[in-house]
Short mmCIF file of C-alpha atoms in Angstrom, two decimals:
data_model
loop_
_atom_site.label_atom_id
_atom_site.label_comp_id
_atom_site.label_asym_id
_atom_site.label_seq_id
_atom_site.Cartn_x
_atom_site.Cartn_y
_atom_site.Cartn_z
CA UNK Y 119 -0.36 119.18 48.89
CA UNK Y 120 -1.88 119.47 52.65
CA UNK Y 121 -1.10 123.27 52.79
CA UNK Y 122 -3.06 123.96 49.37
CA UNK Y 123 -5.83 122.07 50.87
CA UNK Y 124 -6.36 123.80 54.04
CA UNK Y 125 -6.27 126.92 51.95
CA UNK Y 126 -8.79 125.67 49.52
CA UNK Y 127 -11.49 124.36 52.04
CA UNK Y 128 -11.66 127.42 54.18
CA UNK Y 129 -11.74 129.69 51.09
CA UNK Y 130 -14.48 127.42 49.31
CA UNK Y 131 -16.52 127.13 52.51
CA UNK Y 132 -16.62 131.15 53.06
CA UNK Y 133 -17.61 131.78 49.56
CA UNK Y 134 -20.35 129.33 49.66
CA UNK Y 135 -21.81 130.96 52.73
CA UNK Y 136 -21.53 134.25 51.22
CA UNK Y 137 -23.52 133.31 48.04
CA UNK Y 138 -26.15 131.46 50.14
CA UNK Y 139 -26.47 134.79 52.08
CA UNK Y 140 -26.99 137.00 48.90
CA UNK Y 141 -29.14 134.57 47.63
CA UNK Y 142 -31.44 134.59 50.64
CA UNK Y 143 -31.33 138.36 50.95
CA UNK Y 144 -32.72 138.57 47.38
CA UNK Y 145 -35.72 136.19 48.11
CA UNK Y 146 -39.18 137.52 48.49
CA UNK Y 147 -40.88 136.82 51.98
CA UNK Y 148 -43.24 134.29 50.42
CA UNK Y 149 -40.33 132.05 48.88
CA UNK Y 150 -38.44 132.24 52.32
CA UNK Y 151 -41.59 131.11 54.14
CA UNK Y 152 -42.01 128.18 51.69
CA UNK Y 153 -38.46 127.21 51.99
CA UNK Y 154 -38.67 127.30 56.02
CA UNK Y 155 -41.78 125.49 55.73
CA UNK Y 156 -40.22 122.53 53.64
CA UNK Y 157 -37.09 122.57 55.81
CA UNK Y 158 -39.32 122.25 58.95
CA UNK Y 159 -41.54 119.61 57.34
CA UNK Y 160 -38.76 117.47 56.04
CA UNK Y 161 -35.82 117.78 58.54
CA UNK Y 162 -37.55 118.71 61.89
CA UNK Y 163 -40.97 117.26 61.80
CA UNK Y 164 -40.34 114.00 59.67
CA UNK Y 165 -39.36 110.97 62.09
CA UNK Y 166 -37.22 108.34 60.42
CA UNK Y 167 -36.98 106.09 63.40
CA UNK Y 168 -39.51 105.57 65.95
CA UNK Y 169 -38.49 104.48 69.00
CA UNK Y 170 -40.49 102.55 71.99
CA UNK Y 171 -41.41 104.28 74.96
CA UNK Y 172 -39.19 106.10 77.41
CA UNK Y 173 -36.93 106.60 74.37
CA UNK Y 174 -36.82 109.48 71.72
CA UNK Y 175 -38.01 109.19 68.20
CA UNK Y 176 -35.55 110.32 65.76
CA UNK Y 177 -36.00 113.00 63.09
CA UNK Y 178 -34.44 113.40 59.75
CA UNK Y 179 -32.29 116.19 61.35
CA UNK Y 180 -31.58 114.15 64.18
CA UNK Y 181 -30.39 111.23 62.17
CA UNK Y 182 -28.46 113.07 59.70
CA UNK Y 183 -26.53 114.79 62.82
CA UNK Y 184 -25.77 111.35 64.04
CA UNK Y 185 -24.71 110.32 61.13
CA UNK Y 186 -21.95 113.23 60.64
CA UNK Y 187 -20.99 112.69 64.10
CA UNK Y 188 -20.10 108.85 63.57
CA UNK Y 189 -18.95 109.71 60.15
CA UNK Y 190 -16.50 112.16 61.58
CA UNK Y 191 -15.32 109.90 64.53
CA UNK Y 192 -14.49 107.13 62.14
CA UNK Y 193 -12.65 109.15 59.64
CA UNK Y 194 -10.63 110.74 62.40
CA UNK Y 195 -9.76 107.13 63.52
CA UNK Y 196 -8.83 105.47 60.34
CA UNK Y 197 -7.72 108.62 58.00
CA UNK Y 198 -4.01 107.90 56.79
CA UNK Y 199 -3.57 105.16 59.78
CA UNK Y 200 -0.17 103.92 60.00
CA UNK Y 201 -0.32 101.04 62.50
CA UNK Y 202 -2.67 99.24 65.20
CA UNK Y 203 -0.63 101.31 68.09
CA UNK Y 204 -1.78 104.52 66.04
CA UNK Y 205 -5.07 103.44 66.08
CA UNK Y 206 -4.95 103.21 69.89
CA UNK Y 207 -3.87 106.57 70.21
CA UNK Y 208 -6.18 108.11 67.94
CA UNK Y 209 -9.27 106.42 69.84
CA UNK Y 210 -7.49 107.72 72.91
CA UNK Y 211 -7.54 111.37 72.28
CA UNK Y 212 -10.98 111.10 70.62
CA UNK Y 213 -12.36 109.64 73.75
CA UNK Y 214 -10.90 112.95 75.61
CA UNK Y 215 -12.53 115.37 73.01
CA UNK Y 216 -15.81 113.70 73.01
CA UNK Y 217 -15.83 113.98 77.16
CA UNK Y 218 -16.11 117.62 76.62
CA UNK Y 219 -19.59 117.87 75.52
CA UNK Y 220 -20.79 114.37 77.10
CA UNK Y 221 -19.74 115.92 80.67
CA UNK Y 222 -21.92 119.06 80.18
CA UNK Y 223 -24.31 117.60 82.41
CA UNK Y 224 -27.63 115.41 82.59
CA UNK Y 225 -31.23 115.89 82.22
CA UNK Y 226 -31.10 119.08 84.65
CA UNK Y 227 -28.72 120.97 82.34
CA UNK Y 228 -28.75 124.59 82.63
CA UNK Y 229 -26.38 125.31 80.11
CA UNK Y 230 -28.28 123.22 77.55
CA UNK Y 231 -31.70 124.29 78.79
CA UNK Y 232 -31.32 128.12 79.04
CA UNK Y 233 -28.28 129.03 76.69
CA UNK Y 234 -28.79 126.64 73.78
CA UNK Y 235 -32.20 126.11 74.17
CA UNK Y 236 -32.17 122.34 73.23
CA UNK Y 237 -35.33 120.20 74.18
CA UNK Y 238 -34.99 117.58 76.58
CA UNK Y 239 -35.49 115.04 73.66
CA UNK Y 240 -32.82 116.34 71.61
CA UNK Y 241 -30.05 116.73 74.30
CA UNK Y 242 -31.04 113.01 75.59
CA UNK Y 243 -30.58 111.85 71.99
CA UNK Y 244 -27.17 113.77 71.47
CA UNK Y 245 -25.96 112.61 75.16
CA UNK Y 246 -26.80 108.91 74.22
CA UNK Y 247 -24.64 108.74 70.98
CA UNK Y 248 -21.90 110.74 72.53
CA UNK Y 249 -21.82 108.34 75.39
CA UNK Y 250 -21.97 105.25 72.75
CA UNK Y 251 -19.06 106.58 70.83
CA UNK Y 252 -17.08 107.34 73.97
CA UNK Y 253 -17.50 103.63 75.32
CA UNK Y 254 -16.76 102.23 72.04
CA UNK Y 255 -13.62 104.54 71.67
CA UNK Y 256 -12.40 103.72 75.28
CA UNK Y 257 -12.77 99.75 74.74
CA UNK Y 258 -11.12 99.90 71.49
CA UNK Y 259 -8.11 102.00 72.93
CA UNK Y 260 -7.69 99.65 75.85
CA UNK Y 261 -8.20 96.41 74.13
CA UNK Y 262 -5.39 97.19 71.59
CA UNK Y 263 -3.17 98.56 74.49
CA UNK Y 264 -3.77 95.59 76.25
CA UNK Y 265 -2.97 93.22 73.03
CA UNK Y 266 0.03 95.14 72.21
CA UNK Y 267 1.62 95.70 75.55
CA UNK Y 268 1.01 94.59 79.26
CA UNK Y 269 -1.99 96.65 80.84
CA UNK Y 270 -1.85 98.21 84.10
CA UNK Y 271 -4.14 97.96 86.83
CA UNK Y 272 -5.79 101.19 85.93
CA UNK Y 273 -6.56 100.06 82.57
CA UNK Y 274 -8.11 97.29 83.55
CA UNK Y 275 -10.37 99.16 85.77
CA UNK Y 276 -11.24 101.69 83.02
CA UNK Y 277 -12.09 98.83 80.84
CA UNK Y 278 -14.38 97.46 83.41
CA UNK Y 279 -16.13 100.88 84.04
CA UNK Y 280 -16.72 101.68 80.56
CA UNK Y 281 -18.10 98.31 79.65
CA UNK Y 282 -20.50 98.69 82.86
CA UNK Y 283 -21.43 101.84 81.41
CA UNK Y 284 -22.04 100.39 78.06
CA UNK Y 285 -24.09 97.64 79.22
CA UNK Y 286 -26.42 99.47 81.82
CA UNK Y 287 -27.26 102.21 79.15
CA UNK Y 288 -29.00 99.43 76.71
CA UNK Y 289 -32.74 100.38 76.64
CA UNK Y 290 -34.05 97.05 78.00
CA UNK Y 291 -31.92 97.45 81.13
CA UNK Y 292 -32.41 101.07 81.85
CA UNK Y 293 -36.25 100.75 81.60
CA UNK Y 294 -36.53 98.00 84.45
CA UNK Y 295 -35.17 100.12 87.17
CA UNK Y 296 -34.62 103.82 85.81
CA UNK Y 297 -34.13 105.36 88.94
CA UNK Y 298 -31.33 102.97 90.05
CA UNK Y 299 -29.58 103.42 86.51
CA UNK Y 300 -29.62 107.63 86.92
CA UNK Y 301 -27.65 107.04 90.10
CA UNK Y 302 -25.46 104.30 89.01
CA UNK Y 303 -24.84 105.79 86.03
CA UNK Y 304 -23.69 109.31 87.60
CA UNK Y 305 -21.30 107.33 90.15
CA UNK Y 306 -19.57 105.15 87.44
CA UNK Y 307 -19.09 108.36 85.03
CA UNK Y 308 -17.39 110.20 88.43
CA UNK Y 309 -15.36 107.07 88.79
CA UNK Y 310 -14.26 107.12 85.05
CA UNK Y 311 -13.13 110.86 85.32
CA UNK Y 312 -11.32 110.22 88.46
CA UNK Y 313 -9.47 107.08 87.02
CA UNK Y 314 -8.69 109.01 83.75
CA UNK Y 315 -6.89 111.67 85.70
CA UNK Y 316 -4.60 109.23 86.97
CA UNK Y 317 -4.13 107.31 83.50
CA UNK Y 318 -3.41 110.22 81.43
CA UNK Y 319 0.13 111.04 81.12
CA UNK Y 320 0.50 114.84 81.96
CA UNK Y 321 3.01 115.27 79.33
CA UNK Y 322 -0.11 114.65 76.95
CA UNK Y 323 -1.16 118.47 77.23
CA UNK Y 324 -3.90 117.77 74.72
CA UNK Y 325 -5.49 115.25 76.63
CA UNK Y 326 -5.16 116.89 79.95
CA UNK Y 327 -6.40 120.17 78.31
CA UNK Y 328 -9.71 118.21 77.44
CA UNK Y 329 -10.14 116.24 80.42
CA UNK Y 330 -9.82 119.28 82.50
CA UNK Y 331 -12.42 121.15 80.48
CA UNK Y 332 -14.90 118.23 80.66
CA UNK Y 333 -14.28 118.21 84.47
CA UNK Y 334 -14.77 121.84 84.83
CA UNK Y 335 -17.92 122.33 83.10
CA UNK Y 336 -19.28 119.15 85.10
CA UNK Y 337 -18.03 120.67 88.26
CA UNK Y 338 -19.87 124.35 87.11
CA UNK Y 339 -22.98 122.90 85.70
CA UNK Y 340 -23.39 121.22 89.12
CA UNK Y 341 -22.36 124.24 91.14
CA UNK Y 342 -24.98 126.51 89.63
CA UNK Y 343 -27.58 123.75 89.59
CA UNK Y 344 -27.11 123.16 93.25
CA UNK Y 345 -27.18 126.84 94.20
CA UNK Y 346 -30.19 127.50 92.30
CA UNK Y 347 -31.91 124.27 93.88
CA UNK Y 348 -30.95 125.87 97.37
CA UNK Y 349 -32.39 129.27 96.36
CA UNK Y 350 -35.86 127.82 94.96
CA UNK Y 351 -36.15 125.74 98.32
CA UNK Y 352 -34.87 127.69 101.26
CA UNK Y 353 -37.08 125.74 103.58
CA UNK Y 354 -38.23 122.73 101.67
CA UNK Y 355 -40.15 121.84 105.22
CA UNK Y 356 -42.57 124.37 104.58
CA UNK Y 357 -43.46 123.61 101.12
CA UNK Y 358 -47.23 123.07 100.44
CA UNK Y 359 -48.33 120.14 98.54
CA UNK Y 360 -51.85 119.37 98.14
CA UNK Y 361 -53.53 116.15 96.58
CA UNK Y 362 -57.00 116.17 94.74
CA UNK Y 363 -57.62 112.48 93.65
CA UNK Y 364 -59.60 111.51 90.90
CA UNK Y 365 -60.96 107.98 91.45
CA UNK Y 366 -61.75 105.17 88.89
CA UNK Y 367 -59.85 102.83 86.83
CA UNK Y 368 -57.70 105.59 85.23
CA UNK Y 369 -56.53 107.34 88.47
CA UNK Y 370 -54.86 110.79 88.56
CA UNK Y 371 -54.22 113.56 90.97
CA UNK Y 372 -53.87 117.25 91.07
CA UNK Y 373 -50.73 118.14 92.82
CA UNK Y 374 -50.69 121.80 93.96
CA UNK Y 375 -47.22 123.53 95.03
CA UNK Y 376 -47.00 126.79 96.92
CA UNK Y 377 -43.59 128.08 95.81
CA UNK Y 378 -41.56 129.99 98.21
CA UNK Y 379 -39.70 131.92 95.50
CA UNK Y 380 -42.16 132.34 92.64
CA UNK Y 381 -41.01 132.45 88.84
CA UNK Y 382 -42.82 133.69 85.87
CA UNK Y 383 -44.19 130.37 84.74
CA UNK Y 384 -44.42 129.90 80.76
CA UNK Y 385 -46.18 127.34 78.78
CA UNK Y 386 -44.35 124.01 78.24
CA UNK Y 387 -42.04 124.55 81.49
CA UNK Y 388 -41.69 121.40 83.63
CA UNK Y 389 -40.10 120.91 86.80
CA UNK Y 390 -38.19 117.92 88.99
CA UNK Y 391 -39.97 117.07 91.97
CA UNK Y 392 -38.57 115.46 95.01
CA UNK Y 393 -40.49 113.79 98.10
CA UNK Y 394 -38.08 113.54 100.89
CA UNK Y 395 -40.71 112.15 103.59
CA UNK Y 396 -42.06 109.43 100.73
CA UNK Y 397 -40.56 106.25 101.99
CA UNK Y 398 -40.26 104.49 98.58
CA UNK Y 399 -37.57 102.10 98.49
CA UNK Y 400 -36.25 104.08 101.71
CA UNK Y 401 -34.85 106.51 99.24
CA UNK Y 402 -37.66 109.28 98.57
CA UNK Y 403 -35.13 111.75 99.17
CA UNK Y 404 -32.67 111.11 96.26
CA UNK Y 405 -35.60 110.47 93.61
CA UNK Y 406 -36.41 113.17 91.34
CA UNK Y 407 -39.47 113.10 88.73
CA UNK Y 408 -40.18 115.21 86.06
CA UNK Y 409 -43.62 116.85 85.35
CA UNK Y 410 -44.98 119.46 82.91
CA UNK Y 411 -46.55 122.60 84.82
CA UNK Y 412 -50.44 122.24 83.69
CA UNK Y 413 -51.61 125.24 85.74
CA UNK Y 414 -50.34 128.44 87.39
CA UNK Y 415 -52.52 130.62 90.15
CA UNK Y 416 -50.50 133.12 91.54
CA UNK Y 417 -47.53 131.65 93.54
CA UNK Y 418 -49.13 128.05 93.11
CA UNK Y 419 -48.08 125.56 90.30
CA UNK Y 420 -50.34 122.61 89.53
CA UNK Y 421 -49.19 119.41 87.74
CA UNK Y 422 -51.19 116.28 86.78
CA UNK Y 423 -49.99 113.11 87.88
CA UNK Y 424 -51.38 109.80 86.34
CA UNK Y 425 -51.21 106.59 88.67
CA UNK Y 426 -48.69 103.99 86.80
CA UNK Y 427 -46.11 101.96 88.05
CA UNK Y 428 -43.40 103.02 90.29
CA UNK Y 429 -43.13 106.38 91.68
CA UNK Y 430 -46.61 107.52 91.23
CA UNK Y 431 -47.96 104.07 92.41
CA UNK Y 432 -46.18 104.84 95.66
CA UNK Y 433 -47.32 107.98 95.68
CA UNK Y 434 -51.17 106.92 95.66
CA UNK Y 435 -50.65 104.24 97.96
CA UNK Y 436 -49.22 106.39 100.71
CA UNK Y 437 -52.65 108.07 100.64
CA UNK Y 438 -51.41 111.44 102.01
CA UNK Y 439 -52.93 114.67 101.57
CA UNK Y 440 -49.94 117.07 102.01
CA UNK Y 441 -46.20 116.55 101.61
CA UNK Y 442 -42.87 118.30 101.82
CA UNK Y 443 -41.31 118.66 98.23
CA UNK Y 444 -38.29 120.10 96.87
CA UNK Y 445 -38.80 121.61 93.49
CA UNK Y 446 -35.88 121.62 90.91
CA UNK Y 447 -36.90 123.99 87.87
CA UNK Y 448 -38.28 125.54 85.80
CA UNK Y 449 -36.94 123.70 82.76
CA UNK Y 450 -37.83 123.88 79.14
CA UNK Y 451 -38.95 127.30 77.24
CA UNK Y 452 -42.12 128.29 75.46
CA UNK Y 453 -42.45 127.63 71.81
CA UNK Y 454 -44.53 130.85 70.69
CA UNK Y 455 -47.45 130.23 68.65
CA UNK Y 456 -48.91 133.61 69.02
CA UNK Y 457 -48.30 134.84 65.36
CA UNK Y 458 -50.69 131.92 64.05
CA UNK Y 459 -54.20 132.61 63.14
CA UNK Y 460 -55.59 129.57 64.16
CA UNK Y 461 -54.11 127.04 66.73
CA UNK Y 462 -55.00 123.56 66.86
CA UNK Y 463 -54.22 121.57 69.97
CA UNK Y 464 -54.62 117.67 70.03
CA UNK Y 465 -53.94 115.41 72.90
CA UNK Y 466 -54.72 111.93 74.30
CA UNK Y 467 -55.10 111.00 77.94
CA UNK Y 468 -52.83 112.86 80.30
CA UNK Y 469 -51.18 114.67 77.36
CA UNK Y 470 -53.80 117.27 78.18
CA UNK Y 471 -51.73 118.77 80.87
CA UNK Y 472 -49.21 119.97 78.46
CA UNK Y 473 -51.64 122.14 76.49
CA UNK Y 474 -53.92 123.69 79.51
CA UNK Y 475 -51.47 126.46 80.35
CA UNK Y 476 -50.53 127.46 76.87
CA UNK Y 477 -54.35 127.68 75.91
CA UNK Y 478 -54.71 129.88 78.94
CA UNK Y 479 -51.80 131.98 77.73
CA UNK Y 480 -53.16 132.47 74.36
CA UNK Y 481 -56.44 133.50 75.68
CA UNK Y 482 -54.84 136.04 77.92
CA UNK Y 483 -52.68 137.30 75.15
CA UNK Y 484 -55.64 137.34 72.87
CA UNK Y 485 -57.73 139.47 75.39
CA UNK Y 486 -54.89 141.90 75.52
CA UNK Y 487 -54.65 142.26 72.09
CA UNK Y 488 -51.10 140.82 72.26
CA UNK Y 489 -51.53 137.73 70.12
CA UNK Y 490 -52.85 137.18 66.29
CA UNK Y 491 -54.24 134.11 67.19
CA UNK Y 492 -58.29 133.94 66.11
CA UNK Y 493 -59.29 130.54 66.72
CA UNK Y 494 -58.27 128.06 69.30
CA UNK Y 495 -59.24 124.55 69.04
CA UNK Y 496 -58.54 121.59 71.42
CA UNK Y 497 -58.93 118.10 70.39
CA UNK Y 498 -58.72 115.33 73.19
CA UNK Y 499 -58.74 111.66 72.82
CA UNK Y 500 -59.95 109.90 76.02
CA UNK Y 501 -58.61 106.32 77.22
CA UNK Y 502 -61.63 105.99 79.49
CA UNK Y 503 -64.60 108.06 80.24
CA UNK Y 504 -63.15 109.00 83.87
CA UNK Y 505 -60.10 110.65 82.55
CA UNK Y 506 -62.63 113.81 81.35
CA UNK Y 507 -62.47 114.69 85.15
CA UNK Y 508 -58.88 115.13 85.21
CA UNK Y 509 -59.01 118.46 83.30
CA UNK Y 510 -62.84 119.42 83.45
CA UNK Y 511 -61.98 122.14 86.16
CA UNK Y 512 -59.36 123.66 84.26
CA UNK Y 513 -61.48 123.66 80.89
CA UNK Y 514 -64.30 125.31 82.79
CA UNK Y 515 -61.78 127.94 83.98
CA UNK Y 516 -60.44 128.54 80.20
CA UNK Y 517 -64.39 128.96 79.12
CA UNK Y 518 -64.65 131.49 81.60
CA UNK Y 519 -61.78 133.46 80.27
CA UNK Y 520 -62.65 133.32 76.63
CA UNK Y 521 -64.49 137.00 76.20
CA UNK Y 522 -64.52 136.61 72.58
CA UNK Y 523 -65.69 132.92 71.87
CA UNK Y 524 -62.38 131.93 70.06
CA UNK Y 525 -61.87 128.83 72.09
CA UNK Y 526 -63.70 125.57 70.76
CA UNK Y 527 -62.86 121.85 72.08
CA UNK Y 528 -64.07 118.26 70.97
CA UNK Y 529 -63.53 115.66 73.46
CA UNK Y 530 -63.88 111.77 72.03
CA UNK Y 531 -64.82 109.28 74.50
CA UNK Y 532 -64.41 105.25 74.07
CA UNK Y 533 -67.66 103.43 74.84
CA UNK Y 534 -71.26 104.87 74.65
CA UNK Y 535 -72.42 108.22 76.12
CA UNK Y 536 -75.67 107.84 77.94
CA UNK Y 537 -77.28 111.14 76.58
CA UNK Y 538 -76.63 110.18 72.86
CA UNK Y 539 -73.77 110.31 70.20
CA UNK Y 540 -73.15 113.87 70.66
CA UNK Y 541 -73.85 115.92 73.87
CA UNK Y 542 -72.86 119.05 75.53
CA UNK Y 543 -70.16 118.80 78.30
CA UNK Y 544 -71.14 122.36 79.74
CA UNK Y 545 -74.54 123.01 80.75
CA UNK Y 546 -74.02 126.76 82.59
CA UNK Y 547 -77.17 128.42 83.24
CA UNK Y 548 -76.10 131.43 81.16
CA UNK Y 549 -77.14 133.73 78.15
CA UNK Y 550 -75.75 132.13 75.00
CA UNK Y 551 -75.47 128.67 76.67
CA UNK Y 552 -76.43 126.90 73.30
CA UNK Y 553 -73.58 128.49 71.68
CA UNK Y 554 -71.04 127.32 74.35
CA UNK Y 555 -72.79 123.90 73.59
CA UNK Y 556 -72.02 124.01 70.25
CA UNK Y 557 -68.11 125.09 70.56
CA UNK Y 558 -67.85 122.39 73.24
CA UNK Y 559 -68.91 118.92 72.58
CA UNK Y 560 -68.22 115.42 73.51
CA UNK Y 561 -68.73 112.36 71.21
CA UNK Y 562 -67.89 108.78 70.94
CA UNK Y 563 -67.85 108.76 67.17
CA UNK Y 564 -64.41 107.86 65.54
CA UNK Y 565 -62.58 110.77 63.62
CA UNK Y 566 -60.49 110.85 60.71
CA UNK Y 567 -57.59 113.02 62.20
CA UNK Y 568 -56.40 114.43 58.75
CA UNK Y 569 -59.62 115.19 57.60
CA UNK Y 570 -60.46 117.07 60.80
CA UNK Y 571 -57.05 119.02 60.55
CA UNK Y 572 -58.15 119.88 57.09
CA UNK Y 573 -61.55 121.36 57.84
CA UNK Y 574 -59.91 123.20 60.64
CA UNK Y 575 -57.61 125.04 58.31
CA UNK Y 576 -60.59 125.99 55.95
CA UNK Y 577 -62.96 127.39 58.53
CA UNK Y 578 -61.23 130.63 58.70
CA UNK Y 579 -58.48 132.59 56.57
CA UNK Y 580 -55.06 132.60 57.62
CA UNK Y 581 -52.36 130.12 58.64
CA UNK Y 582 -52.84 127.51 61.21
CA UNK Y 583 -50.49 125.29 63.30
CA UNK Y 584 -50.89 122.05 65.08
CA UNK Y 585 -49.68 121.21 68.40
CA UNK Y 586 -49.57 117.41 69.06
CA UNK Y 587 -48.82 115.71 72.26
CA UNK Y 588 -50.13 112.11 71.62
CA UNK Y 589 -49.33 108.61 71.75
CA UNK Y 590 -49.34 107.88 67.71
CA UNK Y 591 -50.30 103.90 68.31
CA UNK Y 592 -53.44 105.46 70.36
CA UNK Y 593 -54.21 107.76 67.98
CA UNK Y 594 -54.19 105.40 64.99
CA UNK Y 595 -56.87 103.56 66.88
CA UNK Y 596 -59.13 106.67 66.59
CA UNK Y 597 -58.89 107.07 62.92
#
């Protein structure tokens, strides 16, 4: 029976894949586009679990992957289970297997970023659920063995490490001191893998192979990461970092870094920055913080930093104008929107930083006749009127490069605007200034976002994509 089942399942799978492939080949381009649109809308973009800040939202696709992963592990644990000892053995073996993808690395993972092309949110979600399942499997394995037989000192230590990893990973705990959590998490993971080598019996070849692969992947990833870090920062003491503060209730700064080893910066890329000389908790040299690249000019990259609690607050409080820095990156990849006729960018507050370079890239591609886009629109919701100064210089540069007048923007401000409900932000003394005013406005009127998107889609013929980067709670208050 088992042999027959082993034959039928692969045969049925291959046959189903062949039928689907042939049906897809027979479909028209319009039908394929509609199916692809439906799949993206339902699976990729529909959020089923909206999380709090510092945690990732879960889409339908992500939820299905989590459900499939949990079902597979649960089935592997309980299918044809003979006794409780058998359960402990299975949980231990599954722990070894799940350690392989878990130990691919953390947030600075080159394999995930460059080869698999997973976004940081997707990988973080995968990493967290892999970790939770590994902790649960390890605890079940250790507790059952302790109940059915005498436990050794190494087993007790392993149970303590697993319990510590599980407790410290709760969102309410890791949010309190995230930087402390990151370093503690790494140290506990290394201690865990070290004790597992002493715990695993070497005659259990499958467990040793899995543990060896996990250790090798983690080591290789960090060797490559460290080599690239040294290559990008041969002499960190000579890196030039300049601050330009924007004062007001909502403070921000432009941080410009002169790269010693420049790279071709793509929109959407981000870097991790370390300031060794920043004496924050006496540990500035081991703290890394991610920032999206907002602008690039030759070998200089610029990031926008909003003053919040923690690291950014210490950075502003230091009142320095130049710092030594270590740049780790780039990470992330460009999600091309050049094949759309209309592109609508929406952002609130500091979210504008993620759109500036993308708009610059689209304008350059359009001027060089390399992009299909014929209309670029930016909608920016301000939380305070002072935030407009954060990106005004960059927006001025975008308008100057807009040779064919395809870029429009609307800034929605809170409160009352002194010169009326709707006035031009730009007052250049050039020909066609009235046209610029019509295309770039600021207003304090409320906006129905759904209506605005619908109106944008009707302005010109062609397909349109909306690139959204904003806080849904803040956005709902604007509607």
